[in-house]
PDB file of C-alpha atoms in Angstrom:
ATOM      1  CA  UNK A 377       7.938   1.137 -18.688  1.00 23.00           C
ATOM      2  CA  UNK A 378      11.576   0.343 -18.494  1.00 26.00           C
ATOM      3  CA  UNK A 379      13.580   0.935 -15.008  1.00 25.00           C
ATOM      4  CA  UNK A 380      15.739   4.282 -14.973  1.00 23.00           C
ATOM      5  CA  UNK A 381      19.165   3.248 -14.785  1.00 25.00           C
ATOM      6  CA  UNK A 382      21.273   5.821 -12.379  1.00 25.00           C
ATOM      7  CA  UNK A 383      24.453   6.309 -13.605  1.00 32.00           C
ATOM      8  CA  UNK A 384      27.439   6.302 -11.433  1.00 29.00           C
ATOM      9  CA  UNK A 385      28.336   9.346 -12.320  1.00 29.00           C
ATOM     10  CA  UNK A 386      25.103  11.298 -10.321  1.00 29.00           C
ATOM     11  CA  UNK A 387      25.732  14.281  -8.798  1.00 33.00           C
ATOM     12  CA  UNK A 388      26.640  14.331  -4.929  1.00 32.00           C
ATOM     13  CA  UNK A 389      23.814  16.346  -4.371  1.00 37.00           C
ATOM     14  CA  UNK A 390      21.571  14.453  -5.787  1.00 46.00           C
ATOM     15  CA  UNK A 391      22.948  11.668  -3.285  1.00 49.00           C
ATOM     16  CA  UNK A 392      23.122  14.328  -0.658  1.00 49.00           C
ATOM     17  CA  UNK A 393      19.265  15.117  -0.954  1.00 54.00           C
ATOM     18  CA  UNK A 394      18.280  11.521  -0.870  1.00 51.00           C
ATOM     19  CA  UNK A 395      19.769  11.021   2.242  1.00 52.00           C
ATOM     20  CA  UNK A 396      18.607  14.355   3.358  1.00 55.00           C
ATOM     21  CA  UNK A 397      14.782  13.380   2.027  1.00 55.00           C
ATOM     22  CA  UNK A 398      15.249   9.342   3.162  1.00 53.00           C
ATOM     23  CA  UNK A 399      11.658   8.981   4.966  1.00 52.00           C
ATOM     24  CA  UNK A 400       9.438  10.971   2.133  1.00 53.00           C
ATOM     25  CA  UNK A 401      11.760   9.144  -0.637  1.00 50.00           C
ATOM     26  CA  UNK A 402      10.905   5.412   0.648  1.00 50.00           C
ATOM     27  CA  UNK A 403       7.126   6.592   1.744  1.00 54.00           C
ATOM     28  CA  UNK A 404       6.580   7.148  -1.991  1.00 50.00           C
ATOM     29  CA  UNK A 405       8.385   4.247  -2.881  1.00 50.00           C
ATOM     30  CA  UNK A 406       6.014   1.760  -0.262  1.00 51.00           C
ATOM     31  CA  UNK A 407       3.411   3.609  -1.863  1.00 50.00           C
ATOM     32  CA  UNK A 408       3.833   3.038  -5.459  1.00 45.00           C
ATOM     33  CA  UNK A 409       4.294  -0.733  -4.278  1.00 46.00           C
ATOM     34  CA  UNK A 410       1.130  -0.798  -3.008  1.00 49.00           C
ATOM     35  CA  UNK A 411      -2.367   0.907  -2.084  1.00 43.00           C
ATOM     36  CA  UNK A 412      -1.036   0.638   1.675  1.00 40.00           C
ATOM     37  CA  UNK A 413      -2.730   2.742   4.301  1.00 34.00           C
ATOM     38  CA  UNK A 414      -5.970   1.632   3.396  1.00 34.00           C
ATOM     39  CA  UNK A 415      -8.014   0.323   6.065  1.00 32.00           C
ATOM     40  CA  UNK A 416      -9.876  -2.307   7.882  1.00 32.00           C
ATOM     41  CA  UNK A 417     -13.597  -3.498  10.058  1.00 33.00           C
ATOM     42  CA  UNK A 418     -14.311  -3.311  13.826  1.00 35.00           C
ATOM     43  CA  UNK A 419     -13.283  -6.617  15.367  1.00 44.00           C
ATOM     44  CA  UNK A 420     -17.343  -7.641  15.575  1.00 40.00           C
ATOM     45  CA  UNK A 421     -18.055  -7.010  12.298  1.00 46.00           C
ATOM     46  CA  UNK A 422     -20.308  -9.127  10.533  1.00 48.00           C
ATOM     47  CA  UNK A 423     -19.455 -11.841   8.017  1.00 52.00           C
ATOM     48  CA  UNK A 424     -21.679 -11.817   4.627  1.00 59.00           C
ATOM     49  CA  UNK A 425     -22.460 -15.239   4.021  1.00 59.00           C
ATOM     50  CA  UNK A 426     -22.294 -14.906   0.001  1.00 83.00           C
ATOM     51  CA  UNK A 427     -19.452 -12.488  -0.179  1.00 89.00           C
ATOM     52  CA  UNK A 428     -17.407 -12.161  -3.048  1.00 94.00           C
ATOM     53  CA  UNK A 429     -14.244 -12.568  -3.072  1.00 95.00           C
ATOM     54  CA  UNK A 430     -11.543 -11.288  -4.800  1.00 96.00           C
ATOM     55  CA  UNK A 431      -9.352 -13.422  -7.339  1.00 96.00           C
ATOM     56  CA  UNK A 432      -5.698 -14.477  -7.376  1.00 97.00           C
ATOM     57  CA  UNK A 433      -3.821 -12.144  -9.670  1.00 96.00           C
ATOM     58  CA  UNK A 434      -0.344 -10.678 -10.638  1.00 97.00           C
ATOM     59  CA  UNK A 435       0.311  -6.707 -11.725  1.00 97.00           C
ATOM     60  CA  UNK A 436       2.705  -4.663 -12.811  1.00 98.00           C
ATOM     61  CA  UNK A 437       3.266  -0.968 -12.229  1.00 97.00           C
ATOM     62  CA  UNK A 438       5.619   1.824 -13.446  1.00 95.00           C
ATOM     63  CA  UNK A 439       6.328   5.058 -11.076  1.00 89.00           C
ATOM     64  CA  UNK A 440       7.855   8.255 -10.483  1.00 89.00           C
ATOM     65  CA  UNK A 441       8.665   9.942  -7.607  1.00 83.00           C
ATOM     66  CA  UNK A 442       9.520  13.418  -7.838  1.00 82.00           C
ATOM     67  CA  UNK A 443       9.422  13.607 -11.772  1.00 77.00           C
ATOM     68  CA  UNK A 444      12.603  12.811 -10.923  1.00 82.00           C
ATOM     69  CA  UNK A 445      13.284   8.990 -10.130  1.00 86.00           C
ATOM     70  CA  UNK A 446      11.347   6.401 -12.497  1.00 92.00           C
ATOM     71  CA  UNK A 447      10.571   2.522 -11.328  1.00 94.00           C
ATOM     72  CA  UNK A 448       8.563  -0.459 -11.517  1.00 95.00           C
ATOM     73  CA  UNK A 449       6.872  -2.609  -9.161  1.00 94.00           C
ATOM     74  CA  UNK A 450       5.149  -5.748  -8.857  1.00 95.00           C
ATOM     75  CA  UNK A 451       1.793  -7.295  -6.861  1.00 94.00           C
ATOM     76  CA  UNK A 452       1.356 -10.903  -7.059  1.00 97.00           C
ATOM     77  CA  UNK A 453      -1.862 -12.432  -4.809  1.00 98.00           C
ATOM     78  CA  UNK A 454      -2.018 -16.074  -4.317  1.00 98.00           C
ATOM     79  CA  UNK A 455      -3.760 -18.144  -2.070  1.00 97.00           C
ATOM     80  CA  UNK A 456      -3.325 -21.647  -1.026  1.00 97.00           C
ATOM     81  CA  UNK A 457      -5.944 -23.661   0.818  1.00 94.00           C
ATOM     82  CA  UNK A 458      -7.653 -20.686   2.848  1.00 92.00           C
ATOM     83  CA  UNK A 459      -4.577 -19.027   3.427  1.00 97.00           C
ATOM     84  CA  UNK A 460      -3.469 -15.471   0.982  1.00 98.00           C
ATOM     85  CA  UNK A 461      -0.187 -14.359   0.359  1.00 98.00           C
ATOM     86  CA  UNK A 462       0.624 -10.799  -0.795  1.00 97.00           C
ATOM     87  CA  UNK A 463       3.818  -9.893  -2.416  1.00 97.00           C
ATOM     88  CA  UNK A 464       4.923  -6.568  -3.414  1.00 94.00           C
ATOM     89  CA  UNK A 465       8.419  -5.953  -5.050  1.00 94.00           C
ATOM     90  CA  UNK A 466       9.421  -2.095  -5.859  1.00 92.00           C
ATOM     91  CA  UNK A 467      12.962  -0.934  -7.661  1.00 92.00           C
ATOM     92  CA  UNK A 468      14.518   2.252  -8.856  1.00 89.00           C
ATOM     93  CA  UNK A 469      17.460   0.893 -10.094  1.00 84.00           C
ATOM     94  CA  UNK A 470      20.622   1.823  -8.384  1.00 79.00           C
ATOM     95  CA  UNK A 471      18.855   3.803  -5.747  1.00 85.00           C
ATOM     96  CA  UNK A 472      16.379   2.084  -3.468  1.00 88.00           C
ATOM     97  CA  UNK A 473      13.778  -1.173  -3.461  1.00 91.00           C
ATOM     98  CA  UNK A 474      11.412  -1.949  -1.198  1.00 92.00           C
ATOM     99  CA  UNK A 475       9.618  -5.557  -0.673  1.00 95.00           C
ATOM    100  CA  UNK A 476       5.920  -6.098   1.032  1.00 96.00           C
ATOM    101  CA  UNK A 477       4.857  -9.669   2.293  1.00 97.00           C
ATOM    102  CA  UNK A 478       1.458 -10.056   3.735  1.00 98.00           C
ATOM    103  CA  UNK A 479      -0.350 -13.385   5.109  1.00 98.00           C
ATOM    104  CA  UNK A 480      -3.963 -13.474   6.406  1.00 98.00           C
ATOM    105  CA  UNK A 481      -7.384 -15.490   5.785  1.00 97.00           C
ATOM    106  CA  UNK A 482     -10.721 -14.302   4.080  1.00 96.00           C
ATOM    107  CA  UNK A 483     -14.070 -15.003   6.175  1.00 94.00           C
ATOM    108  CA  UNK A 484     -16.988 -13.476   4.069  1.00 93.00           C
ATOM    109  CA  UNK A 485     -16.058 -10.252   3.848  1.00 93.00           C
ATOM    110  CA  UNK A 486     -13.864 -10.129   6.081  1.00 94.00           C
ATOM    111  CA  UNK A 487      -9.723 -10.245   5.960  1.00 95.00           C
ATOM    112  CA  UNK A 488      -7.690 -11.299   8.730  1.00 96.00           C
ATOM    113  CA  UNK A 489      -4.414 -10.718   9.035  1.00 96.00           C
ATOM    114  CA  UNK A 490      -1.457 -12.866  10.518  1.00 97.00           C
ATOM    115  CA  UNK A 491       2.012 -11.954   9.112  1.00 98.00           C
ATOM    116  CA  UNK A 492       3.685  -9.005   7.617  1.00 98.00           C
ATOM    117  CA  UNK A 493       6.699  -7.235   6.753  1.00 97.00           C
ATOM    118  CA  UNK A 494       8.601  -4.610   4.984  1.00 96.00           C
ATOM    119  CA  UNK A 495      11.912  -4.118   4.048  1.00 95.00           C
ATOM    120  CA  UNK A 496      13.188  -1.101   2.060  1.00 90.00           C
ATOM    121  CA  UNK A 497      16.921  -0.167   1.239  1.00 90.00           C
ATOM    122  CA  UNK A 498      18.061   3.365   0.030  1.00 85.00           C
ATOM    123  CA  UNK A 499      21.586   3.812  -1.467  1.00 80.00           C
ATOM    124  CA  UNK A 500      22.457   0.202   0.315  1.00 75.00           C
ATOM    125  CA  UNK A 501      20.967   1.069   3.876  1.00 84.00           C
ATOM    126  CA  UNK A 502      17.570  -1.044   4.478  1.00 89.00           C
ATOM    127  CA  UNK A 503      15.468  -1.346   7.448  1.00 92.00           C
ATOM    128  CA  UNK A 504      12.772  -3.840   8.006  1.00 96.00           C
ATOM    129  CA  UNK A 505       9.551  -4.037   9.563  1.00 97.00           C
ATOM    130  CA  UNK A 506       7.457  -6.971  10.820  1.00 98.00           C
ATOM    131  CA  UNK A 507       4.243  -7.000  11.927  1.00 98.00           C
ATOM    132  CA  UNK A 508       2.182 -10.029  13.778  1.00 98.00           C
ATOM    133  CA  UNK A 509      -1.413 -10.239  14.436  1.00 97.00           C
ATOM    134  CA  UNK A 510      -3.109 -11.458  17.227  1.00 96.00           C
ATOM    135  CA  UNK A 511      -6.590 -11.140  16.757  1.00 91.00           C
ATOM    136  CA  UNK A 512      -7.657 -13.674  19.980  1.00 92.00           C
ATOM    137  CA  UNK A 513      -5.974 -11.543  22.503  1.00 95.00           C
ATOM    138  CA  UNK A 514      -6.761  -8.011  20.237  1.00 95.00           C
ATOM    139  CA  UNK A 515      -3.245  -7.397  20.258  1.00 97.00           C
ATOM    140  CA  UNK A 516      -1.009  -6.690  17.316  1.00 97.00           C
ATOM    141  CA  UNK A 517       2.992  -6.724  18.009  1.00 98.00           C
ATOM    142  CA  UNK A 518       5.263  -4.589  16.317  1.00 98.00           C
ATOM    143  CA  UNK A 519       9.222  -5.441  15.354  1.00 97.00           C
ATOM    144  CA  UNK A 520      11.592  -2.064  14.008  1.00 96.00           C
ATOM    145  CA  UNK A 521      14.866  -1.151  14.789  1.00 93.00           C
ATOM    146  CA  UNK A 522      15.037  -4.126  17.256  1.00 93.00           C
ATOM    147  CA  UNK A 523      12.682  -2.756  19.429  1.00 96.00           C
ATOM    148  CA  UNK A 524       9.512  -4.561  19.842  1.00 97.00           C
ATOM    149  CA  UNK A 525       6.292  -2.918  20.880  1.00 97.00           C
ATOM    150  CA  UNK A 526       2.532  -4.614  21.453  1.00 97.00           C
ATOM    151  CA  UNK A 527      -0.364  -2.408  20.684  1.00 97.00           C
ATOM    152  CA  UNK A 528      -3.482  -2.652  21.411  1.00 95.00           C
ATOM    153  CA  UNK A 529      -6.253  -3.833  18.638  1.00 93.00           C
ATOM    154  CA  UNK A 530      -9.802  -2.965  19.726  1.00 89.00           C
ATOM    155  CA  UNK A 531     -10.966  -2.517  16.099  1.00 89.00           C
ATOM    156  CA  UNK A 532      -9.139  -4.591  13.582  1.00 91.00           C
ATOM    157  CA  UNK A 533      -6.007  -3.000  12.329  1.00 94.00           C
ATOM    158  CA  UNK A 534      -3.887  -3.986   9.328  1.00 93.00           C
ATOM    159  CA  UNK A 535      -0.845  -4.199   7.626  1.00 93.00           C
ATOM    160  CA  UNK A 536      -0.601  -2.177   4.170  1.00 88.00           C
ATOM    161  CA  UNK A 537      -1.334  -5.418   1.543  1.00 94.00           C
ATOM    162  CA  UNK A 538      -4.311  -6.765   3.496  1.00 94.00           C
ATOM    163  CA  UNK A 539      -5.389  -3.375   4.157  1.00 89.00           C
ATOM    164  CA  UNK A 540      -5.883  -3.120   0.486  1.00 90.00           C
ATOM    165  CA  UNK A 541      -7.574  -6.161   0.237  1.00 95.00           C
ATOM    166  CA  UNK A 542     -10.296  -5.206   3.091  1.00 93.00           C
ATOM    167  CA  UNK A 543     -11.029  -1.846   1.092  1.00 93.00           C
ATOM    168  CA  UNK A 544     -11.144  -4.235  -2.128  1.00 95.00           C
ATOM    169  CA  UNK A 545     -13.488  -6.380  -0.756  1.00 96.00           C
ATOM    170  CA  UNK A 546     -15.674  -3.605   1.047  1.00 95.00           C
ATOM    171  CA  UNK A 547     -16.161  -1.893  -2.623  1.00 96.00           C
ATOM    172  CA  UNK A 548     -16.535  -5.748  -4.173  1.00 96.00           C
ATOM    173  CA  UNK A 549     -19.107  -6.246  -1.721  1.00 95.00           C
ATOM    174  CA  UNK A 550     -20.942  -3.024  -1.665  1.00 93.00           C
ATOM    175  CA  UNK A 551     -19.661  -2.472   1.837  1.00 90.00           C
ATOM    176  CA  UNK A 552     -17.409   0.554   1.584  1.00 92.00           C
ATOM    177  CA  UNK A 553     -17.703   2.824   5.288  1.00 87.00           C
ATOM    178  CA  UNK A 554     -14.474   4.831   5.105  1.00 86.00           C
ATOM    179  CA  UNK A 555     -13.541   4.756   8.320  1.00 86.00           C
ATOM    180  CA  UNK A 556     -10.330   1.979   8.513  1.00 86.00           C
ATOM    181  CA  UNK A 557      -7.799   1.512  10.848  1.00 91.00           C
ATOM    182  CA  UNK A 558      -4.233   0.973  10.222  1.00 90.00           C
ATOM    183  CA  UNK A 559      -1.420  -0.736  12.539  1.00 94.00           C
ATOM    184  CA  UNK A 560       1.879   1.551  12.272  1.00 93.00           C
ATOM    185  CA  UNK A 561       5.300   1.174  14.028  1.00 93.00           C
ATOM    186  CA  UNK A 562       4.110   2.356  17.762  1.00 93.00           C
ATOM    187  CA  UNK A 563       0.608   2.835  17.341  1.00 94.00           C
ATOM    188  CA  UNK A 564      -2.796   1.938  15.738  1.00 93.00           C
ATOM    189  CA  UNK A 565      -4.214   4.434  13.678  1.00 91.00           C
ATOM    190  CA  UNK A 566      -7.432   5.487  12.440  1.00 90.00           C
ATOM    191  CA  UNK A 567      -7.412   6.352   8.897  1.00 83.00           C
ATOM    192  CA  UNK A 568     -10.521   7.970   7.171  1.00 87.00           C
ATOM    193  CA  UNK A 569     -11.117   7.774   3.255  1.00 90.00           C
ATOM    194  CA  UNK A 570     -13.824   8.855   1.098  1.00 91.00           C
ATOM    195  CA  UNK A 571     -15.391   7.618  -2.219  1.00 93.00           C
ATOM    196  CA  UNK A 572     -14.469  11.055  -5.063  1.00 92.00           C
ATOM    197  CA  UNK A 573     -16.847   9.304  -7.965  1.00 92.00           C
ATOM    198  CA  UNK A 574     -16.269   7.756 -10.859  1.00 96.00           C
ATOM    199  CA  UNK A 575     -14.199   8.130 -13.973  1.00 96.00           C
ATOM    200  CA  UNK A 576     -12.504   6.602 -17.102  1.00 97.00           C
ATOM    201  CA  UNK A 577      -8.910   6.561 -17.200  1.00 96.00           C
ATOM    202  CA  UNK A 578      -6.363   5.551 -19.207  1.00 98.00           C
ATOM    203  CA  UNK A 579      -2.711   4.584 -18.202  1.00 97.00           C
ATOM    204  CA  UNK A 580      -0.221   2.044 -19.616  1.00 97.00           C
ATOM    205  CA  UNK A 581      -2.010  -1.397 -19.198  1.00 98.00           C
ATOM    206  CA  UNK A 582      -5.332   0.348 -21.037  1.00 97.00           C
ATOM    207  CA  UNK A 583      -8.456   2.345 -20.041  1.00 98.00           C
ATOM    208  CA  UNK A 584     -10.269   1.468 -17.182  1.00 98.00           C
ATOM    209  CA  UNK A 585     -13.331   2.827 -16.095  1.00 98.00           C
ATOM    210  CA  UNK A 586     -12.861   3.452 -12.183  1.00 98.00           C
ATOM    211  CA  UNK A 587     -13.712   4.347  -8.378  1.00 97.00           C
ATOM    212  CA  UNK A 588     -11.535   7.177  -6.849  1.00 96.00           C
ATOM    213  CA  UNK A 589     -10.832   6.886  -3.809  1.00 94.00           C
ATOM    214  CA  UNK A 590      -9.044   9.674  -1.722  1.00 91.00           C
ATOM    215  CA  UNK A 591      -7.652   9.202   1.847  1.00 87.00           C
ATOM    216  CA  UNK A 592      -8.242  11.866   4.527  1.00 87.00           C
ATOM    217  CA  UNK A 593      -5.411  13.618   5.577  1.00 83.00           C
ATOM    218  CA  UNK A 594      -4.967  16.453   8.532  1.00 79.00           C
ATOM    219  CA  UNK A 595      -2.401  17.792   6.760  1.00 78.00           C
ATOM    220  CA  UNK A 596      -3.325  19.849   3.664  1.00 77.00           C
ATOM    221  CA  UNK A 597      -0.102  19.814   2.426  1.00 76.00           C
ATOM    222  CA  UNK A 598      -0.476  15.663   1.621  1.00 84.00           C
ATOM    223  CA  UNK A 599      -3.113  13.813  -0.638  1.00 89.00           C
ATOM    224  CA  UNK A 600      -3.538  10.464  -1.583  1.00 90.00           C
ATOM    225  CA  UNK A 601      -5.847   9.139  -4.540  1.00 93.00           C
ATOM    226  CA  UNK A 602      -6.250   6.263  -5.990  1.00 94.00           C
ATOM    227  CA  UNK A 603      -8.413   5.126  -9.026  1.00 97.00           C
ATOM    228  CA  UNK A 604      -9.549   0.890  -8.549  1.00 97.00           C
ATOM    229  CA  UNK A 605     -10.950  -0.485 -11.576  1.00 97.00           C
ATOM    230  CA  UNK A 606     -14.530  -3.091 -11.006  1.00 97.00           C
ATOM    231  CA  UNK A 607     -13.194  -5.011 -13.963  1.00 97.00           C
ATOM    232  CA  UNK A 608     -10.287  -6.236 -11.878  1.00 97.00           C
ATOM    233  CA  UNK A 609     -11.401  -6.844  -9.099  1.00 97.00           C
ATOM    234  CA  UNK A 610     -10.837  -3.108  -8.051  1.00 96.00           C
ATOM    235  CA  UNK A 611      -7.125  -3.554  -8.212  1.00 95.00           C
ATOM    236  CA  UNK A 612      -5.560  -0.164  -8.680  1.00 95.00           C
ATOM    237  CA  UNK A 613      -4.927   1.087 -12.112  1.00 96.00           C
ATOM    238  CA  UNK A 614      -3.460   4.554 -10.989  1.00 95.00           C
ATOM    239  CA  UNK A 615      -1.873   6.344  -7.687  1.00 93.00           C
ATOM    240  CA  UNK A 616      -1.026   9.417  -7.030  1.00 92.00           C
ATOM    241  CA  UNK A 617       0.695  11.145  -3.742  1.00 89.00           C
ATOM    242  CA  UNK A 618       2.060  14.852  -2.773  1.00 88.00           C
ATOM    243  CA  UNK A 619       3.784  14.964   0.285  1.00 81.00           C
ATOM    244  CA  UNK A 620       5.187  18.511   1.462  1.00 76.00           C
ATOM    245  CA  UNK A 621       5.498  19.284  -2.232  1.00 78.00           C
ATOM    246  CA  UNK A 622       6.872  15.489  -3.437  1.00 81.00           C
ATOM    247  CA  UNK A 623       4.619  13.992  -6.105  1.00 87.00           C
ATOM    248  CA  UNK A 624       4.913  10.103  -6.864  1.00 87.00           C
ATOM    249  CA  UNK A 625       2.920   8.897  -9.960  1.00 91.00           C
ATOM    250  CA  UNK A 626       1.597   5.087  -9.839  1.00 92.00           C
ATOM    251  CA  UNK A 627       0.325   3.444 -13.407  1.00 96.00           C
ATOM    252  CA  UNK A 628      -0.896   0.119 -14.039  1.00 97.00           C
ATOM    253  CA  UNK A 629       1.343  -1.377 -17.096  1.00 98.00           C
ATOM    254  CA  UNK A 630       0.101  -4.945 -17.260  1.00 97.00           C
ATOM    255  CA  UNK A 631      -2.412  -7.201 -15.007  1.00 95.00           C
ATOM    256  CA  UNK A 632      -2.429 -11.148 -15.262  1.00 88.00           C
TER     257      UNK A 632
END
């Protein structure tokens, strides 16, 4: 799907509500660039000595937030020696972008975080937040708005990429609970998702049969679902978000 171009001749209240809508705008662009807020195991969990592990790969997605604003992202995984490096890139030309960078290690089953960030920038104004594990001293520490903070991390907690990858590798591995944690800008936070069935879909990149799975949310005005494909490794094929009445769209356009 090609990027929207925004021509300079938008309204100013269309520039107006962006600004006036900043967090929800850049939530549904994070989102599009990734699964994100998708879990992780209790510090003692067990490693499965033949685990399977998910491959290398590179996608691409297109998006829409608010039927309103098209983009396109980008996921590339790589891994060198036993260490994994997730990269997410997101654009809506002219308007905002948002990059993801996630390091951590694979033991069985399970994935352990060391490094992450993300930056985002709306109508030139970006912010960035860093993230650094400590799983020795169960302690994660916490970099935004040059205030650091160190939580604590009784049950593993994870930044958005290797979040994915834990939920990945629970459904690769048969090993799917639902009950994650996630580490946030102050706080770590227990985030609860359940298994909807299973269903073909079709998007951009093909039809897929897939696994929905829908996050738990205490607000009924928000949902989160997102459909992971076996064939790939369960690497999301579709996304899709409301937030107080803002829909964003994810579709999978082309997987290496």
């Amino acid at each position: 799907m090609s990027v929207l171009s925004i021509n300079k001749k938008l309204a100013i209240t269309d520039n107006q509500d962006l600004r006036h809508n900043k967090p929800k705008f850049l939530t549904a662009l994070t989102t599009g660039a990734s699964i994100a807020i998708i879990g992780a195991l209790s510090m003692t969990a067990p490693t499965l000595a033949n685990a399977k592990i998910i491959q290398p790969s590179s996608a691409d997605y297109s998006f829409t937030v608010e039927d309103k604003y098209k983009g396109t992202a980008n996921r590339t995984l790589k891994k060198s020696g036993n260490t994994w490096n997730y990269k997410v890139k997101a654009r809506v030309a002219g308007v905002a972008s948002a990059a993801q960078d996630s390091t951590f290690t694979i033991n069985g089953n399970n994935v352990s975080p060391t490094q992450a960030s993300t930056t985002y920038k709306l109508l030139g104004l970006g912010r960035t937040h860093k993230l650094s594990f400590n799983p020795s001293s169960k302690e994660v520490t916490s970099t935004y708005k040059g205030k650091t903070t160190t939580m604590n991390m009784a049950q593993q907690a994870f930044d958005d990429l290797s979040l994915e990858v834990q939920i990945r590798q629970d459904l690769l591995n048969g090993d799917f609970s639902g009950n994650y944690y996630m580490a946030k800008k102050n706080k770590v936070e227990k985030t609860p998702f359940k298994k909807s069935g299973n269903t073909k879909i079709t998007v951009p990149a093909g039809t897929f049969d897939t696994v929905r799975v829908d996050r738990i949310h205490d607000d009924n005005s928000r949902s989160t679902s997102f459909w992971l494909a076996p064939s790939l490794d369960y690497l999301p094929v579709k996304v899709s978000q409301v937030n107080d009445g803002k829909k964003m769209d994810l579709e999978l356009t082309k997987a290496n």
